[in-house]
Structure formats: structure tokens, C-alpha cells
Tab-separated table of C-alpha atoms in Angstrom:
chain	number	residue	atom	x	y	z
A	1	UNK	CA	2.601	-30.565	-16.156
A	2	UNK	CA	1.191	-27.062	-16.532
A	3	UNK	CA	-2.143	-28.068	-15.042
A	4	UNK	CA	-0.382	-29.614	-12.035
A	5	UNK	CA	1.625	-26.456	-11.489
A	6	UNK	CA	-1.487	-24.282	-11.755
A	7	UNK	CA	-3.227	-26.529	-9.255
A	8	UNK	CA	-0.287	-26.178	-6.872
A	9	UNK	CA	-0.325	-22.392	-7.233
A	10	UNK	CA	-4.080	-22.299	-6.793
A	11	UNK	CA	-3.846	-24.306	-3.591
A	12	UNK	CA	-1.160	-22.039	-2.206
A	13	UNK	CA	-3.134	-18.897	-3.016
A	14	UNK	CA	-6.245	-20.448	-1.497
A	15	UNK	CA	-4.371	-21.136	1.760
A	16	UNK	CA	-3.061	-17.572	1.798
A	17	UNK	CA	-6.582	-16.257	1.334
A	18	UNK	CA	-7.860	-18.362	4.192
A	19	UNK	CA	-5.053	-17.145	6.457
A	20	UNK	CA	-5.691	-13.510	5.553
A	21	UNK	CA	-9.393	-13.978	6.234
A	22	UNK	CA	-8.671	-15.490	9.648
A	23	UNK	CA	-6.326	-12.619	10.489
A	24	UNK	CA	-8.939	-10.100	9.401
A	25	UNK	CA	-11.624	-11.723	11.525
A	26	UNK	CA	-9.369	-11.927	14.584
A	27	UNK	CA	-8.153	-8.371	14.165
A	28	UNK	CA	-11.651	-7.049	13.698
A	29	UNK	CA	-13.141	-8.861	16.677
A	30	UNK	CA	-10.345	-8.905	19.246
A	31	UNK	CA	-7.696	-6.361	18.397
A	32	UNK	CA	-9.847	-3.433	17.353
A	33	UNK	CA	-8.747	-2.989	13.756
A	34	UNK	CA	-9.842	0.115	11.959
A	35	UNK	CA	-12.396	-0.066	9.191
A	36	UNK	CA	-9.590	0.779	6.780
A	37	UNK	CA	-7.531	-2.206	7.991
A	38	UNK	CA	-10.474	-4.536	7.504
A	39	UNK	CA	-11.222	-3.085	4.066
A	40	UNK	CA	-7.625	-3.616	2.933
A	41	UNK	CA	-7.583	-7.209	4.146
A	42	UNK	CA	-10.961	-7.958	2.582
A	43	UNK	CA	-9.684	-6.483	-0.669
A	44	UNK	CA	-6.737	-8.855	-0.581
A	45	UNK	CA	-8.998	-11.836	0.110
A	46	UNK	CA	-11.186	-10.798	-2.822
A	47	UNK	CA	-8.082	-10.536	-4.997
A	48	UNK	CA	-7.054	-14.063	-4.010
A	49	UNK	CA	-10.557	-15.275	-4.877
A	50	UNK	CA	-10.338	-13.682	-8.342
A	51	UNK	CA	-6.904	-15.196	-8.951
A	52	UNK	CA	-8.116	-18.633	-7.894
A	53	UNK	CA	-11.166	-18.327	-10.169
A	54	UNK	CA	-8.883	-17.431	-13.083
A	55	UNK	CA	-6.649	-20.403	-12.374
A	56	UNK	CA	-9.712	-22.657	-12.215
A	57	UNK	CA	-10.714	-21.454	-15.688
A	58	UNK	CA	-7.212	-22.044	-17.067
A	59	UNK	CA	-7.095	-25.541	-15.581
A	60	UNK	CA	-10.492	-26.411	-17.032
A	61	UNK	CA	-9.573	-25.018	-20.460
A	62	UNK	CA	-6.213	-26.803	-20.538
A	63	UNK	CA	-7.711	-30.045	-19.324
A	64	UNK	CA	-10.408	-29.911	-22.005
A	65	UNK	CA	-7.936	-29.000	-24.752
A	66	UNK	CA	-5.169	-31.373	-23.697
A	67	UNK	CA	-7.180	-34.401	-22.872
A	68	UNK	CA	-6.362	-34.239	-19.170
A	69	UNK	CA	-9.330	-34.748	-16.941
A	70	UNK	CA	-10.058	-31.702	-14.822
A	71	UNK	CA	-10.607	-32.755	-11.263
A	72	UNK	CA	-12.556	-30.922	-8.659
A	73	UNK	CA	-10.215	-28.656	-6.781
């Protein structure tokens, strides 16, 4: 149950990160965002990446400890 919930959260965060990245790219190329805007958005994407990596580690650890098979995410 916990692994499933972490996987769900991970997927949601991953989608958010992708959306933020797309917004950053569009803003930077077509709407003339400032360097500061781009830096803030990139920082948020990096934060999402770190969160997802942490969730991946938790899932792998729980799966190994609980006998659940960790699946590729």
C-alpha cells in the first residue's frame, strides 16, 4: 500500500516537473522571460527531480524490505 501511494505521488510530481519544464521552455523562447524567471522555473524542476529520486529510493528500499517487487517507474 505505501509503495503504491509513493508511486502515485512520484508520477504526479513527475508530470508537474514536465509541465513546468515545458512552460519554462515556451516562456524562454516565445514570451521573452527574464533570466530570473527561467532560473526560478529550472530550480523548481530540479526540486521535483530530487523529490522523485528520493521517492524512487524509498520505493526500492520498501520493496526490498517488504518482499514487494520494485518495478521500473
